[in-house]
């Protein structure tokens, strides 16, 4: 079967997880199983999420991620990085993950235009922006994990928003569709603003209204400030399916035939039998 490859960092890697995050009853991994079920017997959904990777590392291993056309045809490719690139420089612990903004943008462009990707005819590439970040949840998670030291803020809400903006701009520049996950989540949190440099974004320490709907919703999406709960993966799934419906209506699950015939398709089985003679 043709492949639907999910290429990203830990948020992609955990998209199939059946473990429930601390404080949550439901396993987080909704997106992966939902997508695999939607395309069942039509496309193989391949998880190539690599925890901790930034775009520099992703670009280096890309030839090992994308199969050559003679092995398998790639129909869809999602590129979902930035959460690690946006980590602040010189923060504990090593090794560092930060990638400067311009290099990040160049790396995503290089991934999308890599010869290994373009070797596939009509591969449908989707860029996904980094999600929002919830700083208080990240600090709380750090305290639980390592109570022996004062936690430090390795990522910020503003940095997440800034790297998301770079993905949006790149999509416009190279004419690729962008799943604007940052905005989709913020809208569901009733955030109406657009500014990202005032330190008052929902999820930031600068936003003192910790009981606001925006902060409450973001906290329900990001169990440790960064990684997704089931609810967040549901948003990702809804947004991805809506994008495919808009951009490629002929590639929705309903529009694609089964690769192998139904068990009760008598005419198809006559053809199959004849091909064996």
mmCIF file of C-alpha atoms in Angstrom:
data_model
loop_
_atom_site.group_PDB
_atom_site.id
_atom_site.type_symbol
_atom_site.label_atom_id
_atom_site.label_comp_id
_atom_site.label_asym_id
_atom_site.label_seq_id
_atom_site.Cartn_x
_atom_site.Cartn_y
_atom_site.Cartn_z
ATOM 1 C CA UNK A 1 0.000 0.000 0.000
ATOM 2 C CA UNK A 2 1.051 3.600 -0.486
ATOM 3 C CA UNK A 3 2.343 5.307 2.650
ATOM 4 C CA UNK A 4 1.175 8.193 4.785
ATOM 5 C CA UNK A 5 4.365 9.125 6.661
ATOM 6 C CA UNK A 6 4.239 11.167 9.860
ATOM 7 C CA UNK A 7 7.679 12.758 10.271
ATOM 8 C CA UNK A 8 8.264 14.711 13.450
ATOM 9 C CA UNK A 9 9.545 14.805 17.005
ATOM 10 C CA UNK A 10 8.149 13.358 20.243
ATOM 11 C CA UNK A 11 4.676 14.790 19.649
ATOM 12 C CA UNK A 12 4.518 12.608 16.542
ATOM 13 C CA UNK A 13 6.221 9.666 18.247
ATOM 14 C CA UNK A 14 3.639 9.668 21.036
ATOM 15 C CA UNK A 15 0.689 9.931 18.643
ATOM 16 C CA UNK A 16 0.020 6.190 19.044
ATOM 17 C CA UNK A 17 0.753 5.992 22.778
ATOM 18 C CA UNK A 18 -1.588 3.951 24.934
ATOM 19 C CA UNK A 19 -0.197 5.397 28.169
ATOM 20 C CA UNK A 20 -2.267 7.954 30.038
ATOM 21 C CA UNK A 21 -0.353 11.099 31.070
ATOM 22 C CA UNK A 22 -0.226 11.844 34.782
ATOM 23 C CA UNK A 23 -3.531 13.263 35.953
ATOM 24 C CA UNK A 24 -5.435 11.990 32.916
ATOM 25 C CA UNK A 25 -7.564 8.877 32.572
ATOM 26 C CA UNK A 26 -7.409 8.413 28.811
ATOM 27 C CA UNK A 27 -4.363 7.328 26.805
ATOM 28 C CA UNK A 28 -2.964 10.256 24.862
ATOM 29 C CA UNK A 29 -2.456 8.450 21.563
ATOM 30 C CA UNK A 30 -5.655 9.251 19.693
ATOM 31 C CA UNK A 31 -4.265 10.805 16.520
ATOM 32 C CA UNK A 32 -2.219 7.892 15.207
ATOM 33 C CA UNK A 33 -4.845 5.155 15.653
ATOM 34 C CA UNK A 34 -7.592 7.454 14.356
ATOM 35 C CA UNK A 35 -5.634 8.254 11.191
ATOM 36 C CA UNK A 36 -4.665 4.611 10.657
ATOM 37 C CA UNK A 37 -8.287 3.580 11.101
ATOM 38 C CA UNK A 38 -9.517 6.268 8.702
ATOM 39 C CA UNK A 39 -7.155 5.041 5.964
ATOM 40 C CA UNK A 40 -7.431 1.354 6.815
ATOM 41 C CA UNK A 41 -6.890 -0.832 3.716
ATOM 42 C CA UNK A 42 -6.217 2.310 1.709
ATOM 43 C CA UNK A 43 -2.882 3.714 2.949
ATOM 44 C CA UNK A 44 -0.303 2.531 5.472
ATOM 45 C CA UNK A 45 0.146 5.156 8.182
ATOM 46 C CA UNK A 46 3.828 5.136 9.191
ATOM 47 C CA UNK A 47 4.985 6.774 12.431
ATOM 48 C CA UNK A 48 8.420 8.289 12.034
ATOM 49 C CA UNK A 49 8.302 10.453 15.137
ATOM 50 C CA UNK A 50 11.741 10.841 16.706
ATOM 51 C CA UNK A 51 11.675 12.081 20.276
ATOM 52 C CA UNK A 52 13.959 15.005 21.023
ATOM 53 C CA UNK A 53 14.946 15.623 17.415
ATOM 54 C CA UNK A 54 15.344 19.109 16.028
ATOM 55 C CA UNK A 55 15.297 19.919 12.315
ATOM 56 C CA UNK A 56 19.074 19.669 11.992
ATOM 57 C CA UNK A 57 18.940 16.047 13.142
ATOM 58 C CA UNK A 58 15.792 15.370 11.126
ATOM 59 C CA UNK A 59 17.452 16.548 7.931
ATOM 60 C CA UNK A 60 20.459 14.338 8.626
ATOM 61 C CA UNK A 61 18.398 11.140 9.046
ATOM 62 C CA UNK A 62 15.826 11.897 6.359
ATOM 63 C CA UNK A 63 17.273 9.402 3.829
ATOM 64 C CA UNK A 64 16.662 6.653 6.389
ATOM 65 C CA UNK A 65 13.060 7.771 6.927
ATOM 66 C CA UNK A 66 11.778 8.080 3.358
ATOM 67 C CA UNK A 67 11.772 4.799 1.411
ATOM 68 C CA UNK A 68 12.959 4.825 -2.212
ATOM 69 C CA UNK A 69 10.115 4.704 -4.757
ATOM 70 C CA UNK A 70 11.018 1.171 -5.789
ATOM 71 C CA UNK A 71 10.316 0.026 -2.213
ATOM 72 C CA UNK A 72 7.169 1.998 -1.409
ATOM 73 C CA UNK A 73 5.283 4.992 -2.741
ATOM 74 C CA UNK A 74 4.798 7.925 -0.365
ATOM 75 C CA UNK A 75 1.367 9.503 -0.881
ATOM 76 C CA UNK A 76 1.384 11.883 2.113
ATOM 77 C CA UNK A 77 4.163 13.344 4.238
ATOM 78 C CA UNK A 78 3.580 15.504 7.304
ATOM 79 C CA UNK A 79 6.533 17.545 8.577
ATOM 80 C CA UNK A 80 5.957 18.445 12.219
ATOM 81 C CA UNK A 81 9.004 19.950 13.921
ATOM 82 C CA UNK A 82 9.836 23.061 15.894
ATOM 83 C CA UNK A 83 9.069 22.261 19.513
ATOM 84 C CA UNK A 84 12.709 21.314 20.121
ATOM 85 C CA UNK A 85 14.196 23.881 17.758
ATOM 86 C CA UNK A 86 12.368 26.548 19.787
ATOM 87 C CA UNK A 87 13.979 25.454 23.044
ATOM 88 C CA UNK A 88 15.930 28.374 24.486
ATOM 89 C CA UNK A 89 19.728 28.293 23.995
ATOM 90 C CA UNK A 90 22.066 27.444 26.847
ATOM 91 C CA UNK A 91 19.418 25.870 29.087
ATOM 92 C CA UNK A 92 19.835 22.912 31.409
ATOM 93 C CA UNK A 93 20.401 20.035 30.664
ATOM 94 C CA UNK A 94 22.802 19.245 27.834
ATOM 95 C CA UNK A 95 22.856 18.450 25.001
ATOM 96 C CA UNK A 96 21.281 21.573 23.605
ATOM 97 C CA UNK A 97 18.407 21.376 21.092
ATOM 98 C CA UNK A 98 17.978 25.004 20.078
ATOM 99 C CA UNK A 99 18.135 25.842 16.374
ATOM 100 C CA UNK A 100 18.189 29.530 15.369
ATOM 101 C CA UNK A 101 15.046 30.720 13.643
ATOM 102 C CA UNK A 102 16.518 31.214 10.177
ATOM 103 C CA UNK A 103 18.259 27.840 10.204
ATOM 104 C CA UNK A 104 15.026 26.220 11.382
ATOM 105 C CA UNK A 105 13.172 27.695 8.426
ATOM 106 C CA UNK A 106 15.937 26.628 6.022
ATOM 107 C CA UNK A 107 15.914 23.114 7.462
ATOM 108 C CA UNK A 108 12.160 22.688 7.046
ATOM 109 C CA UNK A 109 12.468 23.956 3.476
ATOM 110 C CA UNK A 110 15.296 21.485 2.849
ATOM 111 C CA UNK A 111 13.262 18.591 4.252
ATOM 112 C CA UNK A 112 10.271 19.430 2.084
ATOM 113 C CA UNK A 113 12.428 19.737 -1.060
ATOM 114 C CA UNK A 114 14.837 16.881 -0.345
ATOM 115 C CA UNK A 115 15.574 14.609 -3.335
ATOM 116 C CA UNK A 116 14.434 11.590 -1.288
ATOM 117 C CA UNK A 117 11.022 13.234 -0.924
ATOM 118 C CA UNK A 118 10.721 14.592 -4.460
ATOM 119 C CA UNK A 119 11.661 11.199 -5.892
ATOM 120 C CA UNK A 120 8.052 10.261 -5.175
ATOM 121 C CA UNK A 121 5.541 11.337 -7.800
ATOM 122 C CA UNK A 122 2.765 13.578 -6.494
ATOM 123 C CA UNK A 123 3.777 13.312 -2.851
ATOM 124 C CA UNK A 124 1.430 15.511 -0.834
ATOM 125 C CA UNK A 125 3.477 17.427 1.730
ATOM 126 C CA UNK A 126 1.851 19.069 4.746
ATOM 127 C CA UNK A 127 3.746 21.391 7.082
ATOM 128 C CA UNK A 128 2.475 21.465 10.665
ATOM 129 C CA UNK A 129 3.257 24.400 12.939
ATOM 130 C CA UNK A 130 4.560 23.840 16.460
ATOM 131 C CA UNK A 131 1.718 23.986 19.000
ATOM 132 C CA UNK A 132 1.349 26.563 21.789
ATOM 133 C CA UNK A 133 3.375 26.104 24.954
ATOM 134 C CA UNK A 134 2.141 26.296 28.565
ATOM 135 C CA UNK A 135 4.963 27.536 30.772
ATOM 136 C CA UNK A 136 3.409 26.894 34.191
ATOM 137 C CA UNK A 137 2.596 23.294 33.318
ATOM 138 C CA UNK A 138 6.185 22.789 32.155
ATOM 139 C CA UNK A 139 7.575 24.110 35.439
ATOM 140 C CA UNK A 140 5.163 21.955 37.450
ATOM 141 C CA UNK A 141 6.205 18.893 35.458
ATOM 142 C CA UNK A 142 9.892 19.650 36.036
ATOM 143 C CA UNK A 143 9.322 19.932 39.782
ATOM 144 C CA UNK A 144 7.666 16.518 39.852
ATOM 145 C CA UNK A 145 10.397 14.910 37.771
ATOM 146 C CA UNK A 146 13.345 16.439 39.628
ATOM 147 C CA UNK A 147 12.523 17.946 42.985
ATOM 148 C CA UNK A 148 16.207 18.250 43.892
ATOM 149 C CA UNK A 149 16.764 21.400 41.850
ATOM 150 C CA UNK A 150 14.865 24.532 40.942
ATOM 151 C CA UNK A 151 13.286 24.018 37.519
ATOM 152 C CA UNK A 152 14.292 26.295 34.676
ATOM 153 C CA UNK A 153 12.104 27.390 31.794
ATOM 154 C CA UNK A 154 13.560 25.770 28.677
ATOM 155 C CA UNK A 155 10.787 26.868 26.332
ATOM 156 C CA UNK A 156 8.407 29.821 26.218
ATOM 157 C CA UNK A 157 4.972 30.531 24.811
ATOM 158 C CA UNK A 158 6.370 33.398 22.758
ATOM 159 C CA UNK A 159 9.117 31.230 21.224
ATOM 160 C CA UNK A 160 6.551 28.586 20.255
ATOM 161 C CA UNK A 161 4.420 31.260 18.602
ATOM 162 C CA UNK A 162 7.425 32.688 16.770
ATOM 163 C CA UNK A 163 8.509 29.340 15.314
ATOM 164 C CA UNK A 164 4.924 28.605 14.330
ATOM 165 C CA UNK A 165 4.844 31.889 12.428
ATOM 166 C CA UNK A 166 7.985 30.860 10.529
ATOM 167 C CA UNK A 167 6.271 27.670 9.352
ATOM 168 C CA UNK A 168 3.238 29.630 8.190
ATOM 169 C CA UNK A 169 5.421 32.056 6.241
ATOM 170 C CA UNK A 170 7.466 29.240 4.713
ATOM 171 C CA UNK A 171 4.324 27.481 3.528
ATOM 172 C CA UNK A 172 3.278 30.628 1.690
ATOM 173 C CA UNK A 173 6.735 31.077 0.180
ATOM 174 C CA UNK A 174 7.082 27.542 -1.183
ATOM 175 C CA UNK A 175 3.382 26.981 -1.865
ATOM 176 C CA UNK A 176 2.823 24.116 0.552
ATOM 177 C CA UNK A 177 -0.274 23.679 2.702
ATOM 178 C CA UNK A 178 0.195 24.433 6.381
ATOM 179 C CA UNK A 179 -1.773 22.868 9.182
ATOM 180 C CA UNK A 180 -1.798 25.871 11.494
ATOM 181 C CA UNK A 181 -2.017 23.938 14.738
ATOM 182 C CA UNK A 182 -0.895 26.855 16.901
ATOM 183 C CA UNK A 183 -3.808 29.006 15.781
ATOM 184 C CA UNK A 184 -6.293 26.116 15.806
ATOM 185 C CA UNK A 185 -5.564 25.430 19.470
ATOM 186 C CA UNK A 186 -5.522 29.110 20.407
ATOM 187 C CA UNK A 187 -8.877 29.670 18.741
ATOM 188 C CA UNK A 188 -10.378 26.754 20.619
ATOM 189 C CA UNK A 189 -9.028 28.436 23.754
ATOM 190 C CA UNK A 190 -10.921 31.624 22.745
ATOM 191 C CA UNK A 191 -7.738 33.617 22.246
ATOM 192 C CA UNK A 192 -8.433 36.448 19.835
ATOM 193 C CA UNK A 193 -5.084 38.253 19.889
ATOM 194 C CA UNK A 194 -2.319 38.133 17.337
ATOM 195 C CA UNK A 195 0.676 39.692 19.105
ATOM 196 C CA UNK A 196 3.439 37.304 20.156
ATOM 197 C CA UNK A 197 6.112 39.551 21.609
ATOM 198 C CA UNK A 198 4.417 41.121 24.601
ATOM 199 C CA UNK A 199 4.867 38.204 26.999
ATOM 200 C CA UNK A 200 1.127 38.137 27.685
ATOM 201 C CA UNK A 201 0.173 35.153 25.583
ATOM 202 C CA UNK A 202 -2.027 32.522 27.240
ATOM 203 C CA UNK A 203 0.340 29.920 28.584
ATOM 204 C CA UNK A 204 3.072 32.436 29.377
ATOM 205 C CA UNK A 205 4.174 33.407 32.858
ATOM 206 C CA UNK A 206 3.374 37.008 31.898
ATOM 207 C CA UNK A 207 -0.328 36.186 31.673
ATOM 208 C CA UNK A 208 -1.466 36.506 35.288
ATOM 209 C CA UNK A 209 -5.030 35.435 34.524
ATOM 210 C CA UNK A 210 -4.249 31.788 35.214
ATOM 211 C CA UNK A 211 -7.950 30.988 35.612
ATOM 212 C CA UNK A 212 -8.871 32.290 32.158
ATOM 213 C CA UNK A 213 -10.532 29.954 29.693
ATOM 214 C CA UNK A 214 -7.516 30.259 27.415
ATOM 215 C CA UNK A 215 -5.086 29.049 30.073
ATOM 216 C CA UNK A 216 -7.477 26.331 31.220
ATOM 217 C CA UNK A 217 -7.922 24.970 27.712
ATOM 218 C CA UNK A 218 -4.201 25.059 26.901
ATOM 219 C CA UNK A 219 -3.426 23.242 30.132
ATOM 220 C CA UNK A 220 -5.938 20.561 29.168
ATOM 221 C CA UNK A 221 -4.132 20.152 25.827
ATOM 222 C CA UNK A 222 -0.527 20.101 27.095
ATOM 223 C CA UNK A 223 -0.115 17.824 30.089
ATOM 224 C CA UNK A 224 3.493 18.869 30.743
ATOM 225 C CA UNK A 225 3.376 22.171 28.920
ATOM 226 C CA UNK A 226 4.597 20.603 25.666
ATOM 227 C CA UNK A 227 3.280 17.094 25.019
ATOM 228 C CA UNK A 228 -0.281 16.331 24.009
ATOM 229 C CA UNK A 229 -3.221 14.891 25.831
ATOM 230 C CA UNK A 230 -5.870 12.944 23.955
ATOM 231 C CA UNK A 231 -7.872 16.171 23.541
ATOM 232 C CA UNK A 232 -4.984 17.883 21.741
ATOM 233 C CA UNK A 233 -4.481 14.918 19.434
ATOM 234 C CA UNK A 234 -8.201 15.078 18.627
ATOM 235 C CA UNK A 235 -7.679 18.683 17.495
ATOM 236 C CA UNK A 236 -4.731 17.617 15.338
ATOM 237 C CA UNK A 237 -6.784 14.845 13.730
ATOM 238 C CA UNK A 238 -9.745 17.120 13.030
ATOM 239 C CA UNK A 239 -7.539 19.804 11.505
ATOM 240 C CA UNK A 240 -5.609 17.332 9.342
ATOM 241 C CA UNK A 241 -8.717 15.687 7.946
ATOM 242 C CA UNK A 242 -10.265 19.099 7.251
ATOM 243 C CA UNK A 243 -7.102 20.215 5.405
ATOM 244 C CA UNK A 244 -7.087 17.077 3.247
ATOM 245 C CA UNK A 245 -10.773 17.593 2.459
ATOM 246 C CA UNK A 246 -10.110 21.173 1.344
ATOM 247 C CA UNK A 247 -6.868 20.596 -0.514
ATOM 248 C CA UNK A 248 -7.226 17.071 -1.916
ATOM 249 C CA UNK A 249 -10.866 15.931 -1.762
ATOM 250 C CA UNK A 250 -9.967 12.974 -3.975
ATOM 251 C CA UNK A 251 -7.582 11.739 -1.260
ATOM 252 C CA UNK A 252 -10.009 11.570 1.657
ATOM 253 C CA UNK A 253 -10.538 8.063 3.026
ATOM 254 C CA UNK A 254 -14.043 7.935 1.558
ATOM 255 C CA UNK A 255 -12.718 8.756 -1.909
ATOM 256 C CA UNK A 256 -10.062 6.032 -1.968
ATOM 257 C CA UNK A 257 -10.856 2.423 -2.818
ATOM 258 C CA UNK A 258 -9.656 -0.541 -0.810
ATOM 259 C CA UNK A 259 -6.301 -1.776 -2.068
ATOM 260 C CA UNK A 260 -7.424 -5.417 -1.823
ATOM 261 C CA UNK A 261 -10.965 -6.502 -2.744
ATOM 262 C CA UNK A 262 -13.739 -7.041 -0.242
ATOM 263 C CA UNK A 263 -14.245 -10.666 0.670
ATOM 264 C CA UNK A 264 -17.716 -10.672 -0.921
ATOM 265 C CA UNK A 265 -16.823 -8.848 -4.171
ATOM 266 C CA UNK A 266 -17.392 -11.812 -6.477
ATOM 267 C CA UNK A 267 -16.399 -9.995 -9.664
ATOM 268 C CA UNK A 268 -13.114 -8.841 -8.151
ATOM 269 C CA UNK A 269 -12.287 -12.355 -7.017
ATOM 270 C CA UNK A 270 -12.896 -13.689 -10.511
ATOM 271 C CA UNK A 271 -10.286 -11.226 -11.759
ATOM 272 C CA UNK A 272 -7.901 -12.202 -8.971
ATOM 273 C CA UNK A 273 -8.329 -15.886 -9.789
ATOM 274 C CA UNK A 274 -7.803 -15.283 -13.482
ATOM 275 C CA UNK A 275 -4.570 -13.397 -12.780
ATOM 276 C CA UNK A 276 -3.183 -16.508 -11.075
ATOM 277 C CA UNK A 277 -3.800 -18.804 -14.032
#
